[in-house]
Amino acid sequence: MKPLQTYFPFGPPIGHTELPKELINDFNKGCDDIVKDEKLSKSEDWSNYLVGQVEQEIKIPLDIINKWGKWFGAQVRDYITAYFNQLYIPEQNLIPSDKSVAAKAVSKMQINVQSAWYIRSFAGNFNPLHTHSDCELTCVGYLKVPDLSKERKKGGSKQKFTPAGSLEVLGSAGAFHSFFENDRIGFIPKVGNWYLFPADLRHLAYPFSCDGERRSFSININTNLFKGPTDK
């Protein structure tokens, strides 16, 4: 399994790794079991709390979250460690304390799942530009992806890329373009890909037109790393 890679395309880090196959199977089975049960589909419906214009958004069973809690926790720790590491620049003083102090804080950090849900999208569905509130981090993981290869429009001898079905994350850069500064990054869905980023970053999912389900999940996460002693 590949280790988490952390990118800084416009300041705030975006973490990326591949989901374990067993995790994908567990998450898909949990979703399928709910979808097949009419009562569960209604009781576990999470759509009223979300902005997605999609077929269905349902809560992920707690037993599945608990089973994979350590895996997600390890990714969050790697992500925050990478964030602190990029602040340590030789002969600079962005952080006054030693690296070991930050590493110790990260190792003792509490990680809590605030909410977790599946997003089931079909042709024409989309998720508008939005952020996630009341949490520090959020993520997107892909469980099923339709064949999006025909979503590319042909123009002469070349194919023009269209963002159909893609996830796009936007930075906080100003309204004017600046050299050597990027304000957005797009990710083409692929089963097993998982992305972790600050919850207040704007992001969206584009619609697609082909047959099949685009199934993903999101988890909102909090830590106690940046809270004062009285808040913890």
Coordinates of N, CA and C in Angstrom, one line a residue:
M1 N 0.8 -1.2 0.0 CA 0.0 0.0 0.0 C 0.9 1.2 0.0
K2 N 0.5 2.2 -0.8 CA 1.3 3.4 -0.9 C 1.1 4.3 0.3
P3 N 2.2 5.0 0.7 CA 2.1 5.9 1.8 C 1.4 7.2 1.4
L4 N 0.8 7.9 2.3 CA 0.1 9.1 2.0 C 1.1 10.1 1.4
Q5 N 0.7 10.7 0.3 CA 1.5 11.8 -0.3 C 0.7 13.1 0.0
T6 N 1.5 14.2 0.3 CA 0.9 15.5 0.6 C 1.4 16.5 -0.3
Y7 N 0.4 17.2 -0.9 CA 0.7 18.2 -1.9 C 0.3 19.6 -1.4
F8 N 1.0 20.6 -1.9 CA 0.7 22.0 -1.5 C 0.5 22.8 -2.8
P9 N -0.6 22.6 -3.5 CA -0.8 23.3 -4.8 C -1.1 24.7 -4.6
F10 N -1.6 25.2 -3.5 CA -1.9 26.6 -3.3 C -1.8 27.0 -1.9
G11 N -1.0 26.3 -1.1 CA -0.9 26.7 0.3 C -1.4 25.5 1.2
P12 N -2.8 25.5 1.4 CA -3.3 24.4 2.3 C -3.0 23.0 1.7
P13 N -2.6 22.1 2.5 CA -2.2 20.8 1.9 C -3.3 19.9 1.5
I14 N -3.1 19.1 0.5 CA -4.1 18.1 0.1 C -3.4 16.8 0.2
G15 N -3.9 15.9 1.0 CA -3.3 14.5 1.2 C -4.0 13.6 0.2
H16 N -3.2 12.6 -0.3 CA -3.7 11.6 -1.2 C -3.0 10.3 -1.0
T17 N -3.9 9.3 -0.9 CA -3.4 7.9 -0.9 C -4.4 7.0 -1.5
E18 N -4.1 5.7 -1.5 CA -5.0 4.7 -2.0 C -5.7 3.9 -0.9
L19 N -7.0 3.7 -1.0 CA -7.7 3.0 0.0 C -7.4 1.5 0.0
P20 N -7.3 0.9 1.1 CA -7.1 -0.6 1.1 C -8.3 -1.3 0.5
K21 N -8.0 -2.4 -0.3 CA -9.1 -3.0 -1.0 C -10.2 -3.6 0.0
E22 N -9.7 -4.0 1.2 CA -10.7 -4.5 2.2 C -11.6 -3.4 2.6
L23 N -11.0 -2.2 2.8 CA -11.9 -1.0 3.2 C -12.9 -0.7 2.1
I24 N -12.5 -0.7 0.8 CA -13.4 -0.5 -0.3 C -14.5 -1.5 -0.3
N25 N -14.2 -2.8 0.0 CA -15.2 -3.8 0.0 C -16.2 -3.6 1.2
D26 N -15.6 -3.3 2.3 CA -16.5 -3.0 3.5 C -17.4 -1.9 3.3
F27 N -16.9 -0.8 2.8 CA -17.7 0.4 2.6 C -18.8 0.2 1.5
N28 N -18.4 -0.5 0.5 CA -19.4 -0.8 -0.6 C -20.5 -1.8 -0.1
K29 N -20.1 -2.8 0.7 CA -21.1 -3.7 1.2 C -22.1 -3.0 2.2
G30 N -21.5 -2.1 3.0 CA -22.3 -1.3 4.0 C -23.3 -0.5 3.2
C31 N -22.9 0.1 2.1 CA -23.8 1.0 1.3 C -24.9 0.1 0.6
D32 N -24.5 -1.0 0.0 CA -25.4 -1.9 -0.7 C -26.5 -2.5 0.3
D33 N -26.1 -2.8 1.5 CA -27.0 -3.4 2.5 C -28.1 -2.3 2.8
I34 N -27.7 -1.1 2.9 CA -28.7 0.0 3.2 C -29.6 0.2 2.0
V35 N -29.0 0.3 0.8 CA -29.8 0.6 -0.4 C -30.8 -0.5 -0.6
K36 N -30.5 -1.8 -0.3 CA -31.5 -2.9 -0.5 C -32.6 -2.9 0.5
D37 N -32.4 -2.2 1.6 CA -33.4 -2.2 2.7 C -34.2 -0.9 2.6
E38 N -35.4 -0.9 2.3 CA -36.2 0.3 2.1 C -36.3 1.1 3.4
K39 N -36.5 0.5 4.5 CA -36.6 1.2 5.8 C -35.3 1.9 6.1
L40 N -34.1 1.1 6.0 CA -32.8 1.7 6.3 C -32.5 2.9 5.3
S41 N -32.9 2.7 4.1 CA -32.7 3.8 3.1 C -33.3 5.1 3.5
K42 N -34.4 5.0 4.2 CA -35.1 6.2 4.7 C -34.6 6.7 6.0
S43 N -34.3 5.8 6.9 CA -33.8 6.2 8.3 C -32.4 6.7 8.2
E44 N -31.6 6.2 7.3 CA -30.2 6.6 7.2 C -29.9 7.7 6.2
D45 N -31.0 8.2 5.6 CA -30.9 9.2 4.6 C -30.3 10.5 5.3
W46 N -29.3 11.1 4.7 CA -28.5 12.2 5.2 C -28.7 13.4 4.3
S47 N -29.5 13.3 3.3 CA -29.6 14.3 2.2 C -30.0 15.7 2.7
N48 N -30.9 15.7 3.7 CA -31.4 17.0 4.2 C -30.4 17.9 4.8
Y49 N -29.2 17.3 5.2 CA -28.2 18.0 5.9 C -27.1 18.4 4.9
L50 N -27.2 18.0 3.6 CA -26.1 18.2 2.7 C -26.7 19.0 1.4
V51 N -25.7 19.5 0.7 CA -26.1 20.4 -0.5 C -26.1 19.6 -1.8
G52 N -25.6 18.4 -1.8 CA -25.5 17.7 -3.1 C -26.8 17.5 -3.8
Q53 N -26.7 17.7 -5.2 CA -27.8 17.4 -6.0 C -27.6 16.0 -6.7
V54 N -27.7 15.0 -5.8 CA -27.4 13.6 -6.2 C -28.5 12.7 -5.9
E55 N -28.4 11.4 -6.3 CA -29.4 10.4 -6.2 C -29.7 10.1 -4.7
Q56 N -28.6 10.0 -3.9 CA -28.8 9.5 -2.5 C -27.5 9.8 -1.7
E57 N -27.7 10.3 -0.5 CA -26.6 10.5 0.5 C -27.1 9.8 1.8
I58 N -26.3 8.8 2.2 CA -26.7 8.1 3.4 C -25.6 7.9 4.3
K59 N -25.9 7.8 5.6 CA -24.9 7.7 6.7 C -24.2 6.4 6.6
I60 N -22.9 6.4 6.8 CA -22.1 5.2 6.8 C -22.2 4.5 8.2
P61 N -22.5 3.2 8.2 CA -22.7 2.5 9.5 C -21.5 2.7 10.5
L62 N -21.8 2.9 11.7 CA -20.8 3.2 12.7 C -19.8 2.1 12.9
D63 N -20.2 0.8 12.7 CA -19.3 -0.3 12.9 C -18.2 -0.3 11.8
I64 N -18.5 0.2 10.6 CA -17.5 0.3 9.6 C -16.5 1.4 9.9
I65 N -17.0 2.5 10.4 CA -16.1 3.6 10.8 C -15.2 3.2 11.9
N66 N -15.8 2.5 12.9 CA -15.0 2.0 14.0 C -13.9 1.0 13.5
K67 N -14.2 0.2 12.6 CA -13.3 -0.8 12.1 C -12.1 -0.2 11.5
W68 N -12.3 0.9 10.7 CA -11.3 1.5 10.0 C -10.8 2.8 10.6
G69 N -11.2 3.1 11.9 CA -10.8 4.3 12.5 C -9.3 4.5 12.7
K70 N -8.6 3.4 13.0 CA -7.1 3.5 13.1 C -6.4 3.9 11.8
W71 N -7.0 3.3 10.7 CA -6.4 3.6 9.4 C -6.5 5.1 9.1
F72 N -7.8 5.6 9.2 CA -8.0 7.0 9.0 C -7.2 7.9 9.9
G73 N -7.1 7.5 11.2 CA -6.3 8.2 12.1 C -4.8 8.3 11.8
A74 N -4.3 7.2 11.2 CA -2.9 7.2 10.8 C -2.7 8.2 9.6
Q75 N -3.6 8.2 8.7 CA -3.5 9.2 7.6 C -3.6 10.6 8.0
V76 N -4.4 10.9 9.0 CA -4.6 12.3 9.5 C -3.2 12.7 10.2
R77 N -2.7 11.8 11.0 CA -1.4 12.1 11.6 C -0.3 12.3 10.6
D78 N -0.2 11.5 9.6 CA 0.8 11.7 8.5 C 0.6 13.1 7.8
Y79 N -0.7 13.4 7.6 CA -1.0 14.7 6.9 C -0.6 15.9 7.7
I80 N -0.9 15.9 9.0 CA -0.6 17.0 9.9 C 0.9 17.1 10.1
T81 N 1.6 15.9 10.2 CA 3.1 15.9 10.3 C 3.7 16.6 9.0
A82 N 3.2 16.2 7.9 CA 3.7 16.8 6.6 C 3.4 18.4 6.6
Y83 N 2.3 18.8 7.2 CA 2.0 20.2 7.2 C 3.1 20.9 8.1
F84 N 3.4 20.4 9.2 CA 4.4 21.0 10.1 C 5.8 20.9 9.5
N85 N 6.1 19.8 8.8 CA 7.4 19.7 8.2 C 7.7 20.8 7.1
Q86 N 6.6 21.1 6.4 CA 6.9 22.1 5.3 C 7.0 23.5 5.9
L87 N 6.7 23.7 7.2 CA 6.9 25.0 7.8 C 8.3 25.2 8.4
Y88 N 9.1 24.1 8.5 CA 10.4 24.2 9.0 C 11.4 24.4 7.8
I89 N 11.8 25.6 7.6 CA 12.7 26.0 6.6 C 14.0 26.4 7.2
P90 N 15.2 25.9 6.7 CA 16.5 26.1 7.3 C 16.7 27.6 7.5
E91 N 17.2 28.0 8.7 CA 17.5 29.3 9.1 C 16.3 30.3 9.1
Q92 N 15.1 29.7 9.1 CA 13.9 30.5 9.2 C 13.3 30.2 10.6
N93 N 12.3 31.0 11.0 CA 11.7 30.8 12.3 C 10.2 30.9 12.2
L94 N 9.6 30.1 11.3 CA 8.2 30.1 11.1 C 7.5 29.4 12.4
I95 N 8.2 28.4 12.9 CA 7.7 27.8 14.1 C 8.9 27.8 15.1
P96 N 8.7 28.5 16.3 CA 9.7 28.7 17.3 C 10.2 27.4 17.9
S97 N 9.3 26.4 18.0 CA 9.7 25.2 18.7 C 10.4 24.2 17.8
D98 N 11.0 23.2 18.4 CA 11.7 22.1 17.7 C 10.7 21.2 17.0
K99 N 11.2 20.5 15.9 CA 10.3 19.5 15.3 C 9.8 18.5 16.2
S100 N 10.6 18.1 17.2 CA 10.2 17.0 18.1 C 9.0 17.4 18.9
V101 N 8.9 18.7 19.2 CA 7.7 19.1 20.0 C 6.4 19.0 19.2
A102 N 6.5 19.3 17.9 CA 5.3 19.1 17.1 C 5.0 17.7 16.9
A103 N 6.0 16.9 16.7 CA 5.8 15.4 16.5 C 5.2 14.8 17.7
K104 N 5.6 15.2 18.9 CA 5.0 14.7 20.1 C 3.5 15.1 20.3
A105 N 3.2 16.3 19.9 CA 1.8 16.8 19.9 C 1.0 16.0 19.0
V106 N 1.5 15.8 17.8 CA 0.7 15.0 16.8 C 0.5 13.6 17.3
S107 N 1.5 13.0 17.9 CA 1.3 11.6 18.3 C 0.3 11.4 19.4
K108 N 0.1 12.5 20.2 CA -0.9 12.5 21.3 C -2.2 13.1 20.9
M109 N -2.3 13.5 19.7 CA -3.5 14.2 19.2 C -4.8 13.3 19.2
Q110 N -5.9 13.8 19.7 CA -7.1 13.1 19.6 C -7.8 13.4 18.2
I111 N -8.3 12.4 17.6 CA -9.0 12.5 16.3 C -10.4 12.0 16.4
N112 N -11.4 12.8 16.0 CA -12.8 12.5 16.2 C -13.5 12.6 14.9
V113 N -14.3 11.6 14.5 CA -15.2 11.7 13.3 C -16.5 12.4 13.7
Q114 N -16.7 13.5 13.0 CA -18.0 14.2 13.3 C -19.2 13.7 12.5
S115 N -18.9 13.3 11.3 CA -20.0 12.7 10.5 C -19.4 12.0 9.3
A116 N -20.1 11.0 8.7 CA -19.6 10.2 7.6 C -20.8 9.8 6.8
W117 N -20.6 9.9 5.5 CA -21.8 9.5 4.6 C -21.3 9.1 3.2
Y118 N -22.2 8.3 2.5 CA -22.0 8.0 1.2 C -22.6 9.0 0.2
I119 N -22.1 9.2 -1.0 CA -22.7 10.0 -2.0 C -22.8 9.1 -3.2
R120 N -24.1 8.9 -3.6 CA -24.4 8.1 -4.8 C -24.9 9.0 -5.9
S121 N -24.1 9.1 -7.0 CA -24.3 10.0 -8.1 C -24.5 9.2 -9.4
F122 N -25.5 9.7 -10.2 CA -25.7 9.1 -11.5 C -25.8 10.2 -12.5
A123 N -26.0 9.9 -13.8 CA -26.0 10.9 -14.8 C -26.8 12.1 -14.5
G124 N -26.1 13.3 -14.6 CA -26.8 14.6 -14.4 C -26.6 15.1 -13.0
N125 N -26.2 14.2 -12.0 CA -26.1 14.6 -10.6 C -24.8 15.4 -10.5
F126 N -24.7 16.3 -9.5 CA -23.6 17.1 -9.2 C -23.6 17.6 -7.7
N127 N -22.4 18.0 -7.3 CA -22.3 18.6 -6.0 C -21.8 20.1 -6.2
P128 N -22.6 21.1 -5.8 CA -22.3 22.5 -6.0 C -21.1 22.9 -5.2
L129 N -20.5 24.0 -5.5 CA -19.4 24.6 -4.7 C -19.8 24.8 -3.3
H130 N -19.0 24.2 -2.3 CA -19.4 24.3 -0.9 C -18.2 24.0 0.0
T131 N -18.4 24.2 1.2 CA -17.4 23.9 2.3 C -18.1 23.0 3.3
H132 N -17.3 22.5 4.2 CA -17.9 21.7 5.3 C -17.7 22.5 6.6
S133 N -18.7 22.6 7.4 CA -18.6 23.4 8.6 C -18.5 22.5 9.9
D134 N -18.1 23.2 11.0 CA -18.0 22.5 12.3 C -17.0 21.3 12.3
C135 N -16.0 21.4 11.5 CA -14.9 20.4 11.5 C -13.6 21.0 10.9
E136 N -12.5 20.4 11.1 CA -11.2 20.9 10.6 C -10.8 20.3 9.3
L137 N -11.1 19.0 9.1 CA -10.7 18.3 7.9 C -11.9 17.6 7.3
T138 N -11.8 17.4 6.0 CA -12.8 16.5 5.4 C -12.1 15.7 4.3
C139 N -12.8 14.7 3.7 CA -12.1 13.9 2.8 C -13.1 13.4 1.7
V140 N -12.6 12.9 0.6 CA -13.4 12.3 -0.4 C -12.7 11.0 -0.8
G141 N -13.4 9.9 -0.8 CA -12.9 8.6 -1.3 C -13.8 8.0 -2.3
Y142 N -13.2 7.3 -3.3 CA -14.0 6.7 -4.4 C -14.2 5.2 -4.2
L143 N -15.5 4.8 -4.3 CA -15.8 3.4 -4.1 C -16.3 2.7 -5.5
K144 N -16.9 3.5 -6.3 CA -17.4 3.0 -7.6 C -17.3 4.2 -8.6
V145 N -16.8 3.9 -9.8 CA -16.7 5.0 -10.8 C -17.1 4.5 -12.1
P146 N -18.1 5.2 -12.8 CA -18.5 4.7 -14.2 C -17.4 5.0 -15.2
D147 N -17.5 4.5 -16.4 CA -16.6 4.8 -17.4 C -16.7 6.2 -17.9
L148 N -15.8 7.0 -17.5 CA -15.9 8.5 -17.9 C -15.0 8.8 -19.1
S149 N -14.5 7.8 -19.8 CA -13.6 8.0 -20.9 C -14.2 8.7 -22.1
K150 N -15.5 8.5 -22.3 CA -16.3 9.1 -23.4 C -16.7 10.5 -23.0
E151 N -16.4 10.9 -21.8 CA -16.8 12.3 -21.4 C -15.9 13.3 -22.0
R152 N -14.8 12.9 -22.6 CA -13.9 13.8 -23.3 C -14.4 14.2 -24.7
K153 N -14.5 15.5 -25.0 CA -15.1 15.9 -26.3 C -14.0 16.0 -27.3
K154 N -14.3 15.4 -28.5 CA -13.3 15.4 -29.6 C -13.4 16.8 -30.3
G155 N -12.2 17.3 -30.6 CA -12.1 18.5 -31.4 C -11.0 18.4 -32.4
G156 N -11.4 18.0 -33.6 CA -10.4 17.8 -34.7 C -9.7 16.5 -34.4
S157 N -8.3 16.6 -34.4 CA -7.5 15.4 -34.1 C -7.2 15.3 -32.7
K158 N -7.6 16.3 -31.9 CA -7.3 16.3 -30.4 C -8.5 16.1 -29.6
Q159 N -8.3 15.6 -28.4 CA -9.4 15.5 -27.5 C -9.3 16.6 -26.4
K160 N -10.4 17.3 -26.2 CA -10.5 18.4 -25.3 C -11.0 17.8 -23.9
F161 N -10.2 18.1 -22.9 CA -10.6 17.6 -21.6 C -11.8 18.3 -21.0
T162 N -12.8 17.6 -20.5 CA -13.9 18.2 -19.8 C -13.9 17.6 -18.4
P163 N -14.4 18.4 -17.4 CA -14.2 18.0 -16.0 C -15.3 17.0 -15.5
A164 N -16.1 16.4 -16.5 CA -17.2 15.6 -16.1 C -16.9 14.6 -15.0
G165 N -17.6 14.6 -13.9 CA -17.5 13.6 -12.9 C -16.3 13.9 -11.9
S166 N -15.5 14.9 -12.2 CA -14.3 15.2 -11.5 C -14.6 16.0 -10.2
L167 N -13.7 15.8 -9.2 CA -13.7 16.6 -8.0 C -12.7 17.8 -8.3
E168 N -13.2 19.0 -7.9 CA -12.3 20.2 -8.0 C -12.2 20.9 -6.6
V169 N -11.0 21.2 -6.2 CA -10.8 21.9 -4.9 C -10.2 23.2 -5.3
L170 N -10.7 24.3 -4.6 CA -10.3 25.6 -4.9 C -9.6 26.2 -3.7
G171 N -8.5 27.0 -4.0 CA -7.7 27.6 -2.9 C -8.3 28.9 -2.5
S172 N -7.6 29.7 -1.7 CA -8.1 31.0 -1.2 C -7.3 32.1 -1.9
A173 N -6.8 31.9 -3.1 CA -6.0 33.0 -3.8 C -7.0 34.1 -4.1
G174 N -6.4 35.3 -4.4 CA -7.2 36.4 -4.7 C -7.8 36.3 -6.1
A175 N -8.6 37.3 -6.4 CA -9.4 37.3 -7.7 C -8.5 37.4 -8.9
F176 N -7.2 38.0 -8.7 CA -6.4 38.2 -9.9 C -5.3 37.1 -9.9
H177 N -5.1 36.7 -11.2 CA -4.1 35.6 -11.4 C -2.7 36.1 -11.0
S178 N -1.9 35.3 -10.4 CA -0.5 35.6 -10.1 C 0.4 34.5 -10.6
F179 N 1.6 34.9 -11.1 CA 2.5 34.0 -11.6 C 3.0 33.0 -10.5
F180 N 3.2 31.8 -10.8 CA 3.6 30.8 -9.8 C 2.7 30.6 -8.7
E181 N 1.4 30.8 -9.0 CA 0.4 30.6 -7.9 C -0.8 29.9 -8.6
N182 N -1.3 28.8 -8.0 CA -2.4 28.1 -8.5 C -3.5 28.2 -7.5
D183 N -4.8 28.4 -8.0 CA -5.9 28.5 -7.1 C -6.9 27.4 -7.2
R184 N -6.6 26.3 -7.9 CA -7.5 25.2 -8.0 C -6.8 24.0 -8.5
I185 N -7.3 22.8 -8.2 CA -6.8 21.6 -8.7 C -7.9 20.6 -8.8
G186 N -7.9 19.8 -9.9 CA -8.9 18.9 -10.2 C -8.4 17.4 -10.1
F187 N -9.3 16.5 -9.7 CA -9.0 15.1 -9.6 C -10.0 14.3 -10.3
I188 N -9.5 13.5 -11.3 CA -10.4 12.6 -12.0 C -10.7 11.4 -11.1
P189 N -12.0 11.0 -10.9 CA -12.3 9.9 -10.0 C -11.7 8.6 -10.5
K190 N -11.2 7.8 -9.5 CA -10.7 6.5 -9.7 C -10.9 5.7 -8.4
V191 N -11.4 4.5 -8.6 CA -11.7 3.7 -7.4 C -10.5 3.5 -6.6
G192 N -10.6 3.8 -5.3 CA -9.5 3.6 -4.4 C -8.8 4.9 -4.0
N193 N -9.0 5.9 -4.9 CA -8.3 7.2 -4.6 C -9.0 7.9 -3.4
W194 N -8.2 8.5 -2.5 CA -8.7 9.1 -1.3 C -8.0 10.4 -1.1
Y195 N -8.7 11.5 -0.9 CA -8.2 12.8 -0.7 C -8.6 13.5 0.6
L196 N -7.6 14.1 1.3 CA -7.9 14.7 2.6 C -7.4 16.2 2.5
F197 N -8.3 17.1 3.0 CA -8.0 18.5 2.9 C -8.8 19.3 3.9
P198 N -8.4 20.6 4.2 CA -9.1 21.4 5.2 C -10.5 21.5 4.8
A199 N -11.4 21.5 5.8 CA -12.8 21.5 5.5 C -13.4 22.8 5.0
D200 N -12.6 23.9 5.2 CA -13.1 25.2 4.8 C -12.6 25.5 3.3
L201 N -11.9 24.6 2.7 CA -11.6 24.8 1.3 C -12.8 24.5 0.4
R202 N -13.1 25.4 -0.5 CA -14.3 25.2 -1.4 C -14.0 24.0 -2.3
H203 N -15.0 23.2 -2.6 CA -14.8 22.1 -3.5 C -16.2 21.8 -4.1
L204 N -16.1 21.1 -5.2 CA -17.4 20.7 -6.0 C -17.1 19.4 -6.8
A205 N -18.2 18.8 -7.2 CA -18.1 17.6 -8.1 C -18.9 17.9 -9.3
Y206 N -18.3 17.7 -10.5 CA -19.0 18.0 -11.7 C -20.0 16.9 -12.2
P207 N -21.0 17.2 -12.9 CA -21.9 16.2 -13.4 C -21.3 15.4 -14.5
F208 N -21.8 14.2 -14.8 CA -21.4 13.4 -15.9 C -22.6 12.9 -16.7
S209 N -22.5 12.3 -17.8 CA -23.7 11.9 -18.6 C -23.7 10.4 -18.9
C210 N -22.7 9.7 -18.6 CA -22.6 8.3 -18.9 C -23.4 7.4 -17.9
D211 N -23.7 6.2 -18.3 CA -24.4 5.3 -17.4 C -23.5 4.8 -16.3
G212 N -24.1 4.4 -15.2 CA -23.3 3.9 -14.0 C -23.3 4.8 -12.8
E213 N -22.9 4.3 -11.7 CA -22.9 5.0 -10.4 C -21.5 5.5 -10.1
R214 N -21.4 6.7 -9.7 CA -20.2 7.3 -9.1 C -20.4 7.4 -7.6
R215 N -19.9 6.4 -6.9 CA -20.1 6.3 -5.5 C -18.8 6.7 -4.7
S216 N -19.0 7.7 -3.9 CA -17.9 8.2 -3.1 C -18.4 8.3 -1.6
F217 N -17.4 8.7 -0.8 CA -17.8 8.9 0.6 C -17.0 10.1 1.2
S218 N -17.6 10.8 2.2 CA -16.9 11.9 2.9 C -17.0 11.6 4.4
I219 N -16.0 12.0 5.0 CA -15.9 12.0 6.5 C -15.4 13.3 7.0
N220 N -16.1 13.9 7.9 CA -15.7 15.1 8.6 C -15.0 14.8 9.8
I221 N -13.8 15.4 10.0 CA -12.9 15.1 11.1 C -12.5 16.3 11.9
N222 N -12.4 16.1 13.2 CA -11.9 17.1 14.1 C -10.7 16.6 14.9
T223 N -9.8 17.4 15.3 CA -8.7 17.1 16.2 C -8.7 18.1 17.4
N224 N -7.9 17.8 18.4 CA -7.8 18.8 19.5 C -6.4 19.5 19.5
L225 N -5.8 19.4 18.3 CA -4.4 19.9 18.2 C -4.3 21.4 18.3
F226 N -5.3 22.2 17.8 CA -5.2 23.6 17.8 C -6.1 24.3 18.9
K227 N -6.6 23.5 19.8 CA -7.4 24.0 20.9 C -6.6 24.3 22.1
G228 N -7.0 25.3 22.8 CA -6.3 25.7 24.1 C -6.6 24.7 25.2
P229 N -5.9 24.7 26.3 CA -6.1 23.8 27.4 C -7.6 23.7 27.9
T230 N -8.2 24.9 27.9 CA -9.6 24.9 28.4 C -10.6 24.3 27.4
D231 N -10.2 24.3 26.1 CA -11.1 23.8 25.1 C -11.0 22.2 25.0
K232 N -9.9 21.7 25.4 CA -9.7 20.2 25.2 C -10.5 19.4 26.1

